[in-house]
Tab-separated table of C-alpha atoms and ligand atoms in Angstrom:
chain	number	residue	atom	x	y	z
Y	1	MET	CA	77.221	60.852	99.379
Y	2	ARG	CA	76.457	64.577	99.514
Y	3	HIS	CA	72.981	65.904	99.214
Y	4	VAL	CA	72.104	69.264	97.833
Y	5	ALA	CA	68.625	70.953	97.394
Y	6	VAL	CA	68.329	73.621	94.723
Y	7	ILE	CA	65.221	75.733	94.957
Y	8	GLY	CA	64.204	76.850	91.591
Y	9	SER	CA	64.603	75.213	88.199
Y	10	GLY	CA	65.528	78.216	86.027
Y	11	PRO	CA	68.878	78.947	84.386
Y	12	ALA	CA	70.639	79.658	87.734
Y	13	GLY	CA	69.376	76.382	89.207
Y	14	TYR	CA	70.359	74.244	86.340
Y	15	TYR	CA	73.804	75.808	85.769
Y	16	CYS	CA	74.508	75.316	89.489
Y	17	ALA	CA	73.270	71.627	89.392
Y	18	GLU	CA	75.481	71.015	86.345
Y	19	ALA	CA	78.504	72.559	88.316
Y	20	LEU	CA	77.665	70.322	91.352
Y	21	GLN	CA	77.881	67.257	89.046
Y	22	LYS	CA	81.337	68.570	87.812
Y	23	ASN	CA	82.595	69.112	91.349
Y	24	PHE	CA	81.268	66.015	93.077
Y	25	GLY	CA	80.875	63.490	90.141
Y	26	ASP	CA	78.722	60.647	91.266
Y	27	GLY	CA	79.186	61.669	94.969
Y	28	VAL	CA	76.263	63.953	94.972
Y	29	ARG	CA	72.514	63.910	94.732
Y	30	VAL	CA	70.672	67.117	93.737
Y	31	ASP	CA	66.987	67.694	94.206
Y	32	MET	CA	65.723	70.599	92.215
Y	33	ILE	CA	62.603	71.826	93.796
Y	34	ASP	CA	60.212	74.033	91.950
Y	35	ARG	CA	56.756	75.459	92.852
Y	36	MET	CA	55.664	74.971	89.317
Y	37	PRO	CA	54.771	71.533	87.868
Y	38	VAL	CA	56.946	72.512	84.917
Y	39	PRO	CA	60.664	73.271	84.899
Y	40	TYR	CA	62.945	76.103	83.471
Y	41	GLY	CA	61.567	79.202	85.271
Y	42	LEU	CA	62.597	82.271	83.328
Y	43	ILE	CA	63.094	80.295	80.112
Y	44	ARG	CA	59.375	79.327	80.089
Y	45	PHE	CA	57.959	82.354	81.815
Y	46	GLY	CA	60.307	85.299	81.182
Y	47	VAL	CA	62.058	84.869	77.691
Y	48	ALA	CA	59.948	86.409	75.013
Y	49	PRO	CA	57.834	83.777	73.054
Y	50	ASP	CA	59.234	85.184	69.684
Y	51	HIS	CA	62.848	84.446	70.971
Y	52	GLN	CA	62.789	80.811	70.493
Y	53	SER	CA	66.516	80.559	69.831
Y	54	ILE	CA	67.168	81.814	73.506
Y	55	LYS	CA	64.720	79.306	74.795
Y	56	ALA	CA	66.750	76.507	73.135
Y	57	VAL	CA	69.091	76.497	75.941
Y	58	ALA	CA	66.476	74.338	77.894
Y	59	LYS	CA	67.969	71.443	75.949
Y	60	ARG	CA	71.190	71.831	77.822
Y	61	TYR	CA	69.290	71.772	81.075
Y	62	GLU	CA	67.327	68.779	80.070
Y	63	LYS	CA	70.614	66.892	79.739
Y	64	VAL	CA	71.395	67.691	83.381
Y	65	ALA	CA	67.807	66.844	84.447
Y	66	LEU	CA	68.024	63.473	82.852
Y	67	SER	CA	71.260	62.465	84.648
Y	68	GLU	CA	71.072	59.945	87.418
Y	69	ASN	CA	72.048	62.145	90.083
Y	70	VAL	CA	69.776	65.078	89.493
Y	71	ARG	CA	66.013	65.027	90.218
Y	72	PHE	CA	63.248	67.586	89.531
Y	73	VAL	CA	60.760	67.857	92.237
Y	74	GLY	CA	57.961	69.969	90.816
Y	75	ASN	CA	54.682	71.315	92.387
Y	76	VAL	CA	56.483	71.893	95.696
Y	77	LEU	CA	56.254	75.362	97.336
Y	78	VAL	CA	59.129	76.059	99.826
Y	79	GLY	CA	57.610	77.866	102.692
Y	80	ARG	CA	54.237	75.968	102.451
Y	81	ASP	CA	54.926	72.433	101.716
Y	82	VAL	CA	58.479	72.287	103.305
Y	83	SER	CA	60.410	74.874	105.229
Y	84	ILE	CA	64.064	76.061	104.845
Y	85	PRO	CA	65.074	74.693	108.343
Y	86	GLU	CA	63.610	71.292	107.371
Y	87	LEU	CA	65.599	71.282	104.142
Y	88	LEU	CA	68.713	72.287	106.021
Y	89	GLU	CA	68.150	69.375	108.295
Y	90	LEU	CA	67.929	67.036	105.379
Y	91	TYR	CA	70.624	68.317	102.913
Y	92	ASP	CA	74.299	69.218	103.207
Y	93	ALA	CA	73.621	72.526	101.229
Y	94	VAL	CA	70.511	74.384	100.220
Y	95	ILE	CA	70.750	76.738	97.329
Y	96	LEU	CA	68.203	79.454	96.577
Y	97	ALA	CA	67.887	79.814	92.832
Y	98	THR	CA	64.442	81.507	93.038
Y	99	GLY	CA	65.179	84.193	90.484
Y	100	ALA	CA	63.507	87.638	90.723
Y	101	PRO	CA	59.917	87.031	89.653
Y	102	ASP	CA	58.338	89.974	91.426
Y	103	ASP	CA	57.883	93.519	89.976
Y	104	ARG	CA	59.526	96.570	91.553
Y	105	THR	CA	56.715	98.957	91.722
Y	106	LEU	CA	56.432	102.480	90.513
Y	107	GLU	CA	55.751	104.451	93.610
Y	108	ILE	CA	54.018	107.414	92.059
Y	109	PRO	CA	50.434	108.794	92.512
Y	110	GLY	CA	48.017	106.823	90.462
Y	111	GLY	CA	50.497	104.017	90.216
Y	112	ASP	CA	47.902	101.460	91.323
Y	113	LEU	CA	45.115	102.608	88.780
Y	114	PRO	CA	43.626	99.775	86.644
Y	115	GLY	CA	45.604	99.788	83.472
Y	116	VAL	CA	49.043	100.114	85.126
Y	117	VAL	CA	50.727	96.721	84.981
Y	118	GLY	CA	54.187	95.574	85.925
Y	119	SER	CA	56.328	93.743	83.469
Y	120	ALA	CA	56.321	90.555	85.474
Y	121	ALA	CA	52.562	90.387	85.333
Y	122	PHE	CA	52.418	91.481	81.571
Y	123	VAL	CA	55.206	89.070	80.490
Y	124	GLY	CA	53.761	86.421	82.561
Y	125	TRP	CA	50.418	87.015	80.756
Y	126	TYR	CA	51.769	86.541	77.337
Y	127	ASN	CA	54.000	83.675	78.394
Y	128	GLY	CA	51.215	81.729	80.152
Y	129	HIS	CA	52.273	82.003	83.778
Y	130	PRO	CA	49.404	80.649	85.853
Y	131	GLU	CA	49.347	83.681	88.161
Y	132	PHE	CA	48.871	86.182	85.382
Y	133	ALA	CA	46.649	84.351	82.944
Y	134	ASP	CA	43.756	86.493	84.001
Y	135	LEU	CA	45.491	89.846	83.775
Y	136	ASP	CA	43.453	90.917	80.799
Y	137	PRO	CA	45.479	94.128	79.997
Y	138	PRO	CA	43.497	96.875	78.360
Y	139	LEU	CA	44.427	96.708	74.635
Y	140	ASP	CA	41.278	98.370	73.288
Y	141	VAL	CA	43.121	101.641	73.605
Y	142	GLU	CA	44.948	103.704	71.158
Y	143	ALA	CA	48.180	104.410	73.147
Y	144	ALA	CA	50.373	102.637	75.724
Y	145	ALA	CA	53.277	103.849	77.747
Y	146	VAL	CA	56.241	101.541	78.498
Y	147	ILE	CA	58.378	102.786	81.396
Y	148	GLY	CA	62.090	101.835	81.392
Y	149	ASN	CA	64.983	101.522	79.073
Y	150	GLY	CA	65.974	97.913	79.465
Y	151	ASN	CA	65.622	94.720	77.365
Y	152	VAL	CA	62.306	93.992	79.101
Y	153	ALA	CA	60.901	97.311	77.928
Y	154	LEU	CA	61.975	96.313	74.377
Y	155	ASP	CA	60.289	92.915	74.673
Y	156	VAL	CA	57.074	94.500	75.842
Y	157	ALA	CA	57.187	97.260	73.103
Y	158	ARG	CA	57.744	94.644	70.379
Y	159	ILE	CA	55.132	92.158	71.548
Y	160	LEU	CA	52.613	95.075	71.649
Y	161	SER	CA	53.530	95.948	68.073
Y	162	LYS	CA	53.577	92.578	66.252
Y	163	THR	CA	51.110	91.344	63.834
Y	164	PRO	CA	49.785	87.809	64.206
Y	165	ALA	CA	51.913	86.772	61.208
Y	166	GLU	CA	54.976	87.936	63.051
Y	167	PHE	CA	54.216	85.566	65.931
Y	168	ALA	CA	54.645	82.609	63.493
Y	169	GLY	CA	57.024	80.036	65.198
Y	170	SER	CA	56.623	81.605	68.611
Y	171	ASP	CA	55.001	79.876	71.575
Y	172	ILE	CA	52.924	82.867	72.649
Y	173	VAL	CA	49.877	81.516	74.498
Y	174	ALA	CA	46.417	81.396	72.748
Y	175	HIS	CA	44.795	83.958	75.049
Y	176	ALA	CA	47.541	86.590	74.407
Y	177	PHE	CA	47.854	85.647	70.721
Y	178	SER	CA	44.212	86.390	70.219
Y	179	LYS	CA	43.943	89.514	72.339
Y	180	LEU	CA	47.055	91.068	70.778
Y	181	GLY	CA	45.633	90.261	67.334
Y	182	ASN	CA	42.637	92.568	68.136
Y	183	SER	CA	44.731	95.264	69.777
Y	184	ALA	CA	43.824	98.833	68.939
Y	185	ILE	CA	47.245	100.212	70.126
Y	186	ARG	CA	48.800	102.400	67.535
Y	187	ARG	CA	51.378	104.314	69.646
Y	188	ILE	CA	53.796	103.063	72.208
Y	189	ASP	CA	55.742	105.582	74.082
Y	190	VAL	CA	58.921	104.094	75.616
Y	191	LEU	CA	60.082	106.282	78.461
Y	192	GLY	CA	63.703	106.475	79.777
Y	193	ARG	CA	64.452	108.704	82.718
Y	194	ARG	CA	67.943	109.184	81.403
Y	195	GLY	CA	69.388	109.582	77.835
Y	196	PRO	CA	70.266	107.581	74.826
Y	197	HIS	CA	73.712	106.844	76.105
Y	198	GLN	CA	72.217	105.417	79.397
Y	199	ILE	CA	69.967	102.737	77.857
Y	200	ALA	CA	70.268	99.242	79.119
Y	201	MET	CA	69.285	97.614	75.847
Y	202	THR	CA	71.427	95.210	73.932
Y	203	PRO	CA	72.134	95.712	70.150
Y	204	LYS	CA	70.467	92.607	68.741
Y	205	GLU	CA	67.253	93.225	70.705
Y	206	LEU	CA	67.155	96.909	69.912
Y	207	GLY	CA	67.816	96.260	66.187
Y	208	GLU	CA	64.762	94.016	65.937
Y	209	LEU	CA	62.569	97.217	66.301
Y	210	GLY	CA	63.765	98.367	62.965
Y	211	HIS	CA	62.266	95.459	61.036
Y	212	LEU	CA	58.726	95.239	62.312
Y	213	GLU	CA	55.897	94.647	59.726
Y	214	GLU	CA	53.513	97.444	61.023
Y	215	ALA	CA	55.476	99.444	63.511
Y	216	VAL	CA	58.316	101.978	63.190
Y	217	PRO	CA	60.578	103.210	65.953
Y	218	ILE	CA	60.785	106.919	66.230
Y	219	VAL	CA	63.601	108.996	67.908
Y	220	ASP	CA	64.391	112.595	68.159
Y	221	LEU	CA	68.048	113.293	67.476
Y	222	ALA	CA	67.898	116.413	69.502
Y	223	ASP	CA	67.837	114.103	72.503
Y	224	PHE	CA	71.375	112.702	71.637
Y	225	PRO	CA	74.752	113.851	72.583
Y	226	PRO	CA	77.111	114.878	69.784
Y	227	ALA	CA	77.802	111.764	67.569
Y	228	LEU	CA	81.483	111.976	68.345
Y	229	ASP	CA	80.780	111.207	72.048
Y	230	ASP	CA	79.540	107.673	71.001
Y	231	ALA	CA	83.263	106.744	70.707
Y	232	LEU	CA	83.488	107.007	74.477
Y	233	LEU	CA	80.996	104.169	74.866
Y	234	GLU	CA	81.945	100.489	75.285
Y	235	PRO	CA	81.485	98.562	71.949
Y	236	GLY	CA	78.135	96.892	72.819
Y	237	GLN	CA	76.573	100.149	74.028
Y	238	ARG	CA	77.913	101.926	71.020
Y	239	LYS	CA	76.338	99.495	68.734
Y	240	SER	CA	72.885	100.013	70.529
Y	241	VAL	CA	73.165	103.825	70.282
Y	242	THR	CA	74.042	103.492	66.647
Y	243	HIS	CA	70.698	101.427	66.100
Y	244	LEU	CA	68.887	104.245	67.821
Y	245	ARG	CA	70.521	106.841	65.741
Y	246	ASP	CA	69.633	104.773	62.506
Y	247	PHE	CA	66.047	104.782	63.640
Y	248	ALA	CA	65.968	108.559	62.834
Y	249	GLY	CA	66.569	107.622	59.186
Y	250	LEU	CA	63.681	105.218	58.867
Y	251	ALA	CA	60.466	106.357	56.980
Y	252	ALA	CA	57.564	106.685	59.462
Y	253	ASP	CA	55.258	105.117	57.121
Y	254	LYS	CA	53.781	102.314	59.128
Y	255	PRO	CA	50.480	102.338	61.124
Y	256	LYS	CA	52.153	101.792	64.563
Y	257	ARG	CA	54.778	103.979	66.161
Y	258	ILE	CA	57.216	103.095	68.927
Y	259	VAL	CA	58.286	106.496	70.217
Y	260	PHE	CA	61.446	106.843	72.341
Y	261	ASP	CA	61.012	109.519	74.936
Y	262	PHE	CA	64.266	110.230	76.683
Y	263	PHE	CA	64.976	112.372	79.802
Y	264	ALA	CA	61.220	111.569	80.738
Y	265	LYS	CA	60.559	110.654	84.379
Y	266	PRO	CA	56.865	109.537	85.206
Y	267	VAL	CA	55.557	111.508	88.092
Y	268	ALA	CA	51.891	110.529	88.229
Y	269	VAL	CA	49.275	108.526	86.403
Y	270	GLU	CA	45.848	110.019	86.055
Y	271	GLY	CA	42.391	109.000	84.910
Y	272	GLU	CA	38.751	108.332	86.109
Y	273	GLY	CA	39.075	104.947	87.641
Y	274	LYS	CA	41.534	103.832	85.053
Y	275	VAL	CA	44.619	105.061	83.212
Y	276	GLU	CA	43.927	107.949	80.906
Y	277	ARG	CA	47.200	109.806	80.911
Y	278	LEU	CA	50.802	109.662	82.241
Y	279	ILE	CA	52.350	112.815	83.790
Y	280	VAL	CA	55.973	113.063	82.871
Y	281	GLU	CA	58.678	115.445	84.077
Y	282	ARG	CA	61.552	116.480	81.838
Y	283	THR	CA	64.948	115.444	83.361
Y	284	ARG	CA	68.634	116.304	82.851
Y	285	LEU	CA	71.732	114.469	83.841
Y	286	ASP	CA	73.626	115.644	86.786
Y	287	GLU	CA	77.448	115.368	87.022
Y	288	ARG	CA	77.187	111.779	88.367
Y	289	GLY	CA	74.878	110.732	85.491
Y	290	ALA	CA	71.700	110.577	87.542
Y	291	ALA	CA	68.409	111.963	86.316
Y	292	VAL	CA	67.287	115.086	88.030
Y	293	GLY	CA	63.889	116.728	87.422
Y	294	THR	CA	63.751	120.036	85.621
Y	295	GLY	CA	60.398	121.028	86.842
Y	296	GLU	CA	58.929	121.008	83.281
Y	297	THR	CA	56.004	118.553	83.016
Y	298	TYR	CA	53.929	117.325	80.079
Y	299	GLU	CA	51.323	114.461	79.634
Y	300	ILE	CA	51.198	111.432	77.545
Y	301	PRO	CA	47.536	110.282	76.879
Y	302	CYS	CA	47.440	106.497	77.185
Y	303	GLY	CA	45.150	103.712	78.360
Y	304	LEU	CA	47.935	101.229	79.328
Y	305	VAL	CA	51.103	101.598	81.309
Y	306	VAL	CA	53.680	98.824	81.480
Y	307	THR	CA	56.337	99.467	83.927
Y	308	CYS	CA	59.625	97.761	83.112
Y	309	ILE	CA	61.763	98.982	85.874
Y	310	GLY	CA	63.254	95.893	87.165
Y	311	TYR	CA	62.405	92.883	89.477
Y	312	LYS	CA	63.088	91.578	92.914
Y	313	THR	CA	63.494	88.177	94.519
Y	314	PRO	CA	60.649	87.304	96.920
Y	315	PRO	CA	61.945	87.329	100.543
Y	316	ILE	CA	61.700	84.090	102.536
Y	317	PRO	CA	60.986	84.496	106.244
Y	318	GLY	CA	64.062	84.019	108.335
Y	319	VAL	CA	66.506	84.582	105.359
Y	320	ALA	CA	68.450	87.898	105.477
Y	321	TYR	CA	67.335	90.202	102.701
Y	322	GLU	CA	68.576	93.312	101.032
Y	323	GLU	CA	65.438	95.338	100.398
Y	324	ASP	CA	67.032	98.054	98.300
Y	325	ARG	CA	68.665	95.525	95.971
Y	326	GLY	CA	65.820	93.002	95.941
Y	327	ARG	CA	67.978	89.968	96.718
Y	328	PHE	CA	69.104	87.830	99.555
Y	329	ALA	CA	71.939	89.303	101.771
Y	330	ASN	CA	74.950	87.212	100.804
Y	331	ALA	CA	78.744	87.116	100.462
Y	332	ASP	CA	79.668	85.791	96.967
Y	333	GLY	CA	76.644	83.457	97.066
Y	334	VAL	CA	77.027	82.390	100.707
Y	335	ILE	CA	74.161	83.186	103.084
Y	336	GLY	CA	75.386	81.181	105.950
Y	337	GLY	CA	74.478	78.098	107.951
Y	338	GLY	CA	74.405	75.683	104.852
Y	339	LEU	CA	72.296	78.277	102.807
Y	340	TYR	CA	73.541	79.638	99.480
Y	341	CYS	CA	72.149	81.631	96.644
Y	342	VAL	CA	72.820	81.884	92.859
Y	343	GLY	CA	71.577	83.811	89.853
Y	344	TRP	CA	69.329	86.754	90.291
Y	345	ALA	CA	68.478	85.667	94.002
Y	346	ARG	CA	72.213	86.348	94.575
Y	347	ARG	CA	73.059	89.291	92.252
Y	348	GLY	CA	69.733	90.957	91.669
Y	349	PRO	CA	68.083	91.147	88.241
Y	350	THR	CA	71.020	91.910	85.918
Y	351	GLY	CA	72.880	90.140	83.242
Y	352	THR	CA	72.033	87.637	80.507
Y	353	ILE	CA	71.123	83.974	80.895
Y	354	GLY	CA	74.760	83.081	80.382
Y	355	THR	CA	75.841	85.180	83.350
Y	356	ASN	CA	74.306	82.645	85.550
Y	357	ARG	CA	76.772	80.014	84.393
Y	358	PRO	CA	79.959	81.261	86.042
Y	359	ASP	CA	77.860	82.312	88.956
Y	360	GLY	CA	76.477	78.799	89.435
Y	361	TYR	CA	79.900	77.257	89.032
Y	362	GLU	CA	81.422	79.682	91.545
Y	363	VAL	CA	78.825	78.755	94.133
Y	364	ALA	CA	79.167	74.986	93.502
Y	365	GLU	CA	82.910	75.250	94.001
Y	366	ARG	CA	82.309	77.000	97.200
Y	367	ILE	CA	79.873	74.374	98.400
Y	368	ALA	CA	82.428	71.645	97.510
Y	369	ALA	CA	85.083	73.387	99.523
Y	370	ASP	CA	82.670	73.949	102.605
Y	371	VAL	CA	81.101	70.475	102.793
Y	372	GLY	CA	83.895	68.399	101.266
Y	373	GLN	CA	83.528	65.143	99.426
Y	374	GLY	CA	82.421	61.842	100.873
Y	375	GLY	CA	79.539	60.945	103.073
Y	376	GLY	CA	77.737	62.939	105.685
Y	377	ARG	CA	74.828	62.425	108.069
Y	378	LYS	CA	72.322	64.013	105.874
Y	379	GLU	CA	69.422	61.881	104.609
Y	380	GLY	CA	68.529	63.823	101.395
Y	381	ARG	CA	65.863	62.398	99.062
Y	382	PRO	CA	64.027	59.782	101.144
Y	383	GLY	CA	63.589	62.251	103.956
Y	384	LEU	CA	62.090	64.823	101.558
Y	385	ASP	CA	59.806	62.285	100.052
Y	386	ARG	CA	58.558	61.077	103.449
Y	387	LEU	CA	57.953	64.501	104.640
Y	388	LEU	CA	56.016	65.604	101.474
Y	389	GLU	CA	54.095	62.407	101.343
Y	390	SER	CA	52.945	62.920	105.016
Y	391	ARG	CA	51.677	66.251	103.994
Y	392	GLY	CA	49.830	64.929	100.979
Y	393	VAL	CA	51.982	66.976	98.477
Y	394	GLU	CA	51.918	65.501	95.103
Y	395	ILE	CA	55.366	65.745	93.410
Y	396	VAL	CA	55.742	66.301	89.565
Y	397	THR	CA	58.792	64.370	88.301
Y	398	PHE	CA	60.821	65.080	85.194
Y	399	ARG	CA	59.132	62.089	83.565
Y	400	ASP	CA	55.805	63.648	84.338
Y	401	TRP	CA	57.124	66.972	82.757
Y	402	GLN	CA	58.131	65.162	79.604
Y	403	ARG	CA	54.531	64.010	79.295
Y	404	ILE	CA	53.131	67.468	79.884
Y	405	GLU	CA	55.755	68.750	77.362
Y	406	ALA	CA	54.558	66.201	74.685
Y	407	ALA	CA	50.916	67.129	75.234
Y	408	GLU	CA	51.833	70.771	74.859
Y	409	ALA	CA	53.543	70.059	71.530
Y	410	ALA	CA	50.647	67.873	70.406
Y	411	ARG	CA	48.097	70.673	70.786
Y	412	ALA	CA	50.363	73.589	69.329
Y	413	ARG	CA	49.099	76.011	66.601
Y	414	GLU	CA	50.569	75.154	63.263
Y	415	GLY	CA	54.176	76.269	63.096
Y	416	SER	CA	54.374	76.768	66.878
Y	417	PRO	CA	56.524	74.562	69.142
Y	418	ARG	CA	53.935	74.242	71.790
Y	419	GLU	CA	50.662	75.467	73.247
Y	420	LYS	CA	51.438	75.791	76.966
Y	421	PHE	CA	49.018	74.661	79.577
Y	422	VAL	CA	48.227	77.777	81.726
Y	423	ALA	CA	46.392	76.408	84.674
Y	424	ILE	CA	48.279	74.340	87.180
Y	425	ALA	CA	45.402	71.853	87.100
Y	426	GLU	CA	45.740	71.396	83.380
Y	427	MET	CA	49.439	70.722	83.664
Y	428	LEU	CA	48.845	68.264	86.405
Y	429	GLY	CA	46.066	66.667	84.305
Y	430	ALA	CA	48.441	66.295	81.305
Y	431	ARG	CA	50.844	64.080	83.247
Y	432	GLY	CA	48.815	60.983	82.096
Y	433	GLY	CA	49.308	57.811	83.871
R	1	NAP	P1	67.178	96.742	83.463
R	1	NAP	O1	68.050	96.248	82.420
R	1	NAP	O2	67.759	96.933	84.851
R	1	NAP	O3	66.332	98.022	83.049
R	1	NAP	C1	65.515	98.771	84.000
R	1	NAP	C2	65.169	100.076	83.424
R	1	NAP	O4	64.259	100.689	84.245
R	1	NAP	C3	66.385	101.029	83.290
R	1	NAP	O5	66.250	101.765	82.160
R	1	NAP	C4	66.155	101.960	84.451
R	1	NAP	O6	66.581	103.250	84.359
R	1	NAP	C5	64.644	102.037	84.473
R	1	NAP	N1	64.115	102.421	85.872
R	1	NAP	C6	64.344	101.849	87.052
R	1	NAP	N2	63.599	102.398	87.974
R	1	NAP	C7	62.963	103.415	87.398
R	1	NAP	C8	61.936	104.436	87.854
R	1	NAP	N3	61.616	104.468	89.104
R	1	NAP	N4	61.463	105.269	86.899
R	1	NAP	C9	61.781	105.155	85.550
R	1	NAP	N5	62.673	104.148	85.094
R	1	NAP	C10	63.209	103.328	85.989
R	1	NAP	O7	66.009	95.592	83.836
R	1	NAP	P2	65.076	94.755	82.843
R	1	NAP	O8	64.894	95.500	81.414
R	1	NAP	O9	64.026	94.337	83.756
R	1	NAP	O10	65.951	93.583	82.520
R	1	NAP	C11	66.402	92.775	83.521
R	1	NAP	C12	67.563	91.873	82.929
R	1	NAP	O11	67.115	90.886	82.081
R	1	NAP	C13	68.667	92.623	82.221
R	1	NAP	O12	69.870	92.155	82.564
R	1	NAP	C14	68.287	92.523	80.837
R	1	NAP	O13	69.325	92.717	80.063
R	1	NAP	C15	67.868	90.963	80.879
R	1	NAP	N6	67.006	90.726	79.713
R	1	NAP	C16	67.590	90.271	78.472
R	1	NAP	C17	66.835	90.049	77.394
R	1	NAP	C18	67.542	89.485	76.149
R	1	NAP	O14	68.644	89.432	76.206
R	1	NAP	N7	66.834	89.313	75.093
R	1	NAP	C19	65.434	90.265	77.388
R	1	NAP	C20	64.906	90.678	78.609
R	1	NAP	C21	65.710	90.893	79.759
R	1	NAP	P3	68.059	103.762	85.043
R	1	NAP	O15	69.129	103.131	84.175
R	1	NAP	O16	68.009	105.188	85.002
R	1	NAP	O17	68.086	103.150	86.430
């Protein structure tokens, strides 16, 4: 029997566990360790609450979780409750599937003023992440600036624009639902430091902005290259740019505006003890396609700034890390000495949920080749259980999670799939007996 520990139960972790099952059949036992008492990582805490069809992929992960040779070990923090060297002692392979839950910070003057929030915090707030439940972003202001031109910026702009009725069927948590329902925000500037051809927004997600009840996207066609140049883009990007161009034809007759501001690089945040304005420098593209400042600046009055400029994997002491890319140093998922990484911890925060599947399969195959089939000297589960018990760590099992899940469904708003528990203690309390 081979024993594998996967740290993190988000998409990367589950695809990898699925692939391990395929490679080893019944010859493997996988322990999936998560610091949260609930599984699914990004699916629960990252994917937007009004994108339930994307969240449905959790059903596939549930199948893996319910099989004999995979076990969910929730409420265990690696680094506090058990160390990497201890896990390497117990398992044939240890896979870091820890995602990229930390914000890259915008290093500009005033970037730490109250009212500047990172997307991990903001998304975590509306998705009920225990660490961000108390974020309390200022929504009693008239204008917000969203920095970045990726899909997360789109999520944030959309969530800030929606009416309560548009959250029907979503699982947005009660505290965010109620606060967003009373929001005074009427203008949202979405800033890209480069141009329309350089956006990192996918067509379906961008298209949604054209169909909001109370908000209309605004673009200035003067920012665009000649329409003929769109033919040079790859098909997906061309579709996104076509959506942007089409926004120019929409009547701006709704009370909220989502204004795309291209070639706009934030250089400072200013205000008396809180955000009052963003100072922006106009840019142009150099011959390599990078944004360079023109020296021309202007200000955007706003009371909230959400930075959506990417994420990073939290480093783990003793594990080699690439600071600039925000991920573990690895060669095709191999860190070395029995340690591997998958998903965003391996590649950095890029790609869709589906990108993690081939990624997980590749690493599982690599592990199969490295450790081989058959029996080894590693103890696996009983060793981990003994260690955690001796430290008084209370494990949450998948059965426990199913009870938490049922309790969340039972207390859902009408039409909503669940009302998430937000505090860890509430999650633990909902396990029942
Ligand atoms: P992203 O796609 O990498 O976009 C980051 C954006 O931030 C880029 O526009 C980038 O501009 C900009 N940026 C970076 N540093 C900056 C700085 N210092 N100042 C100003 N702008 C800066 O990242 P993301 O939006 O966080 O998304 C992460 C991943 O999750 C992506 O693969 C995304 O597609 C995926 N995702 C998918 C969905 C969905 O499918 N529904 C939803 C959310 C997220 P440059 O291009 O100039 O660097």
